[in-house]
Amino acid sequence: MLEKTLEKLGLSEKEARVYLALLGIGQATVQQIAKKAGVVRPTTYVILETLSKKGLATTVEKNGKVYFAAESPEQLQQFLKQQEQEISTKVEELKRAMPELVSIFALSGDRPTMRFYEGKDGVAASDDDAYRSLKPSEQIYAFSPADEMERVYPGAFTVGSERRLAYDIWTNVIYSSKAKLPYMNSEKLKRRARYIPI
């Protein structure tokens, strides 16, 4: 639970494990820390350096040997304040750059967009996005596994979208299925189709 909490505060999984190991054993050698945290020794060296830079670990030298120790957990508050300050600085930098970025974006004209949708809700969302961005008389180009679509959406290809038909938007689809489906080409549903056997 504590490891997950530290990760939410901005530490990596291994940083959290090493810091918790330090808290639990006090001053220790890299080898002891690595064993306690379950992290290989070379990686532990790197993580200890990172934790030191974040103000969460420190080094102690005894009899010519280097030991590491955790800083007080209260130092985590300072770590968060530092993160907050860095984010605030980045937000201000973005605000200053935003007008120029928007101007460049506006001047670049139309651009193709690719999005990925998953599951049944994803198909509905893709339809909404498509119809929201299309203008009357534009066209849709699609690939479809027709058998799978019919399984998930019975009648998917026999009923057309009222919004698409009202906008006079044609769908051009390349579909795959176990057999050619004669109803895929439909003037009434404004659909042109090409069949790919599977």
Short mmCIF file of C-alpha atoms in Angstrom, two decimals:
data_model
loop_
_atom_site.label_atom_id
_atom_site.label_comp_id
_atom_site.label_asym_id
_atom_site.label_seq_id
_atom_site.Cartn_x
_atom_site.Cartn_y
_atom_site.Cartn_z
CA MET A 1 0.00 0.00 0.00
CA LEU A 2 2.79 2.44 0.94
CA GLU A 3 4.66 1.59 -2.26
CA LYS A 4 1.62 2.51 -4.37
CA THR A 5 1.17 5.73 -2.39
CA LEU A 6 4.77 6.73 -3.07
CA GLU A 7 4.29 5.96 -6.77
CA LYS A 8 1.27 8.28 -6.81
CA LEU A 9 3.47 10.98 -5.29
CA GLY A 10 5.83 10.74 -8.26
CA LEU A 11 8.35 8.02 -7.43
CA SER A 12 8.93 5.11 -9.76
CA GLU A 13 8.15 1.59 -8.55
CA LYS A 14 11.82 0.84 -7.82
CA GLU A 15 12.42 4.24 -6.23
CA ALA A 16 9.52 3.55 -3.87
CA ARG A 17 10.88 0.11 -2.99
CA VAL A 18 14.38 1.42 -2.31
CA TYR A 19 13.10 4.36 -0.23
CA LEU A 20 10.93 2.06 1.88
CA ALA A 21 13.89 -0.29 2.34
CA LEU A 22 15.99 2.66 3.53
CA LEU A 23 13.28 3.71 5.98
CA GLY A 24 13.13 0.20 7.39
CA ILE A 25 16.84 -0.53 7.89
CA GLY A 26 18.35 2.90 8.60
CA GLN A 27 21.98 3.34 7.51
CA ALA A 28 22.99 0.55 5.17
CA THR A 29 25.30 -0.41 2.34
CA VAL A 30 24.12 -0.64 -1.23
CA GLN A 31 24.24 -4.43 -1.02
CA GLN A 32 22.00 -4.48 2.06
CA ILE A 33 19.56 -2.02 0.49
CA ALA A 34 19.43 -3.96 -2.78
CA LYS A 35 18.64 -7.19 -0.93
CA LYS A 36 15.93 -5.55 1.21
CA ALA A 37 14.31 -3.78 -1.77
CA GLY A 38 14.57 -6.74 -4.14
CA VAL A 39 16.40 -4.64 -6.72
CA VAL A 40 19.68 -5.61 -8.40
CA ARG A 41 22.74 -3.85 -7.01
CA PRO A 42 23.75 -1.76 -10.08
CA THR A 43 20.19 -0.44 -10.39
CA THR A 44 20.10 0.32 -6.66
CA TYR A 45 23.16 2.57 -7.07
CA VAL A 46 21.36 4.58 -9.77
CA ILE A 47 18.14 4.81 -7.75
CA LEU A 48 19.98 5.99 -4.63
CA GLU A 49 21.55 8.79 -6.66
CA THR A 50 18.10 9.76 -7.96
CA LEU A 51 16.62 9.71 -4.45
CA SER A 52 19.49 11.87 -3.22
CA LYS A 53 18.79 14.45 -5.94
CA LYS A 54 15.14 14.44 -4.86
CA GLY A 55 16.19 15.08 -1.27
CA LEU A 56 14.93 11.70 -0.04
CA ALA A 57 18.24 9.95 0.67
CA THR A 58 21.63 10.90 2.00
CA THR A 59 25.08 9.35 2.33
CA VAL A 60 27.13 8.75 5.47
CA GLU A 61 30.80 7.73 5.49
CA LYS A 62 32.11 5.52 8.27
CA ASN A 63 35.61 4.11 8.44
CA GLY A 64 36.09 4.75 4.73
CA LYS A 65 32.86 2.95 3.82
CA VAL A 66 29.80 4.67 2.31
CA TYR A 67 26.39 4.06 3.82
CA PHE A 68 23.03 5.37 2.68
CA ALA A 69 20.10 6.51 4.79
CA ALA A 70 16.60 7.80 4.13
CA GLU A 71 15.70 11.40 4.83
CA SER A 72 12.67 12.00 7.04
CA PRO A 73 9.32 11.20 5.36
CA GLU A 74 8.47 14.86 5.98
CA GLN A 75 10.89 15.59 3.15
CA LEU A 76 8.25 14.15 0.82
CA GLN A 77 6.24 17.33 1.37
CA GLN A 78 9.17 19.36 0.08
CA PHE A 79 9.46 16.98 -2.86
CA LEU A 80 5.80 17.61 -3.73
CA LYS A 81 6.23 21.38 -3.41
CA GLN A 82 9.13 21.20 -5.82
CA GLN A 83 7.01 19.22 -8.28
CA GLU A 84 4.21 21.76 -7.90
CA GLN A 85 6.61 24.60 -8.65
CA GLU A 86 7.99 22.81 -11.71
CA ILE A 87 4.47 22.18 -13.04
CA SER A 88 3.51 25.79 -12.41
CA THR A 89 6.57 26.93 -14.39
CA LYS A 90 5.66 24.60 -17.26
CA VAL A 91 2.07 25.88 -17.29
CA GLU A 92 3.31 29.46 -17.58
CA GLU A 93 5.69 28.52 -20.38
CA LEU A 94 2.85 26.82 -22.23
CA LYS A 95 0.61 29.87 -21.80
CA ARG A 96 3.29 32.05 -23.38
CA ALA A 97 3.80 29.63 -26.28
CA MET A 98 0.12 28.82 -26.86
CA PRO A 99 -0.80 31.73 -29.21
CA GLU A 100 2.06 30.86 -31.56
CA LEU A 101 1.29 27.12 -31.41
CA VAL A 102 -2.39 27.74 -32.20
CA SER A 103 -1.40 30.04 -35.08
CA ILE A 104 0.86 27.37 -36.60
CA PHE A 105 -1.88 24.76 -36.19
CA ALA A 106 -4.48 27.01 -37.88
CA LEU A 107 -2.21 27.80 -40.85
CA SER A 108 -1.40 24.16 -41.56
CA GLY A 109 -4.89 23.49 -42.98
CA ASP A 110 -6.83 20.23 -42.97
CA ARG A 111 -5.03 17.11 -41.80
CA PRO A 112 -6.04 13.45 -41.65
CA THR A 113 -6.90 12.11 -38.22
CA MET A 114 -6.60 8.53 -36.99
CA ARG A 115 -8.26 7.35 -33.79
CA PHE A 116 -8.67 3.90 -32.28
CA TYR A 117 -11.89 2.73 -30.62
CA GLU A 118 -12.46 -0.49 -28.69
CA GLY A 119 -15.55 -2.47 -27.78
CA LYS A 120 -19.22 -1.89 -28.41
CA ASP A 121 -19.22 1.59 -26.89
CA GLY A 122 -16.20 2.43 -29.04
CA VAL A 123 -18.12 1.74 -32.24
CA ALA A 124 -20.90 4.08 -31.14
CA ALA A 125 -18.35 6.74 -30.19
CA SER A 126 -16.61 6.42 -33.56
CA ASP A 127 -19.94 7.01 -35.34
CA ASP A 128 -20.60 10.12 -33.24
CA ASP A 129 -17.12 11.50 -33.93
CA ALA A 130 -17.39 10.78 -37.65
CA TYR A 131 -20.76 12.45 -38.10
CA ARG A 132 -19.76 15.40 -35.95
CA SER A 133 -16.74 16.16 -38.16
CA LEU A 134 -18.25 15.37 -41.57
CA LYS A 135 -20.01 17.93 -43.72
CA PRO A 136 -23.03 17.16 -45.93
CA SER A 137 -22.17 15.20 -49.09
CA GLU A 138 -18.75 14.11 -47.77
CA GLN A 139 -17.83 10.42 -47.75
CA ILE A 140 -16.77 7.79 -45.23
CA TYR A 141 -14.13 5.15 -46.05
CA ALA A 142 -14.07 2.08 -43.84
CA PHE A 143 -12.81 -1.49 -43.37
CA SER A 144 -15.11 -3.92 -41.60
CA PRO A 145 -15.13 -7.58 -40.49
CA ALA A 146 -18.79 -7.95 -41.42
CA ASP A 147 -19.40 -11.28 -39.65
CA GLU A 148 -18.05 -9.89 -36.37
CA MET A 149 -20.04 -6.68 -36.74
CA GLU A 150 -23.24 -8.64 -37.35
CA ARG A 151 -22.51 -10.79 -34.28
CA VAL A 152 -22.03 -7.77 -32.01
CA TYR A 153 -24.59 -5.55 -33.76
CA PRO A 154 -27.35 -7.68 -35.32
CA GLY A 155 -28.64 -5.86 -38.41
CA ALA A 156 -25.62 -3.53 -38.48
CA PHE A 157 -25.62 -3.40 -42.29
CA THR A 158 -29.33 -3.52 -42.97
CA VAL A 159 -30.20 -0.30 -41.14
CA GLY A 160 -28.53 2.96 -42.05
CA SER A 161 -27.79 5.90 -39.77
CA GLU A 162 -30.56 8.47 -40.08
CA ARG A 163 -28.08 11.27 -39.53
CA ARG A 164 -25.72 9.99 -42.25
CA LEU A 165 -28.54 9.51 -44.74
CA ALA A 166 -29.99 12.93 -43.96
CA TYR A 167 -26.56 14.48 -44.63
CA ASP A 168 -26.30 12.55 -47.92
CA ILE A 169 -23.05 10.96 -46.75
CA TRP A 170 -21.99 7.82 -48.60
CA THR A 171 -20.04 5.01 -46.93
CA ASN A 172 -17.38 3.21 -48.97
CA VAL A 173 -16.49 -0.02 -47.21
CA ILE A 174 -14.12 -2.91 -47.79
CA TYR A 175 -15.48 -5.85 -45.83
CA SER A 176 -14.48 -9.41 -45.04
CA SER A 177 -16.85 -12.27 -44.26
CA LYS A 178 -17.26 -16.00 -44.78
CA ALA A 179 -19.44 -15.29 -47.82
CA LYS A 180 -20.20 -12.34 -50.06
CA LEU A 181 -23.14 -10.32 -48.72
CA PRO A 182 -25.37 -9.05 -51.56
CA TYR A 183 -27.03 -6.40 -49.38
CA MET A 184 -23.74 -4.62 -48.64
CA ASN A 185 -24.04 -2.57 -51.82
CA SER A 186 -27.11 -0.45 -51.20
CA GLU A 187 -28.26 2.66 -53.00
CA LYS A 188 -30.96 3.15 -50.37
CA LEU A 189 -28.43 3.04 -47.51
CA LYS A 190 -25.85 5.03 -49.49
CA ARG A 191 -23.22 2.32 -49.23
CA ARG A 192 -20.68 1.04 -51.76
CA ALA A 193 -18.89 -2.15 -50.80
CA ARG A 194 -16.01 -4.37 -51.89
CA TYR A 195 -15.73 -7.94 -50.63
CA ILE A 196 -12.56 -9.67 -49.37
CA PRO A 197 -13.03 -13.41 -48.68
CA ILE A 198 -11.58 -14.94 -45.50
#
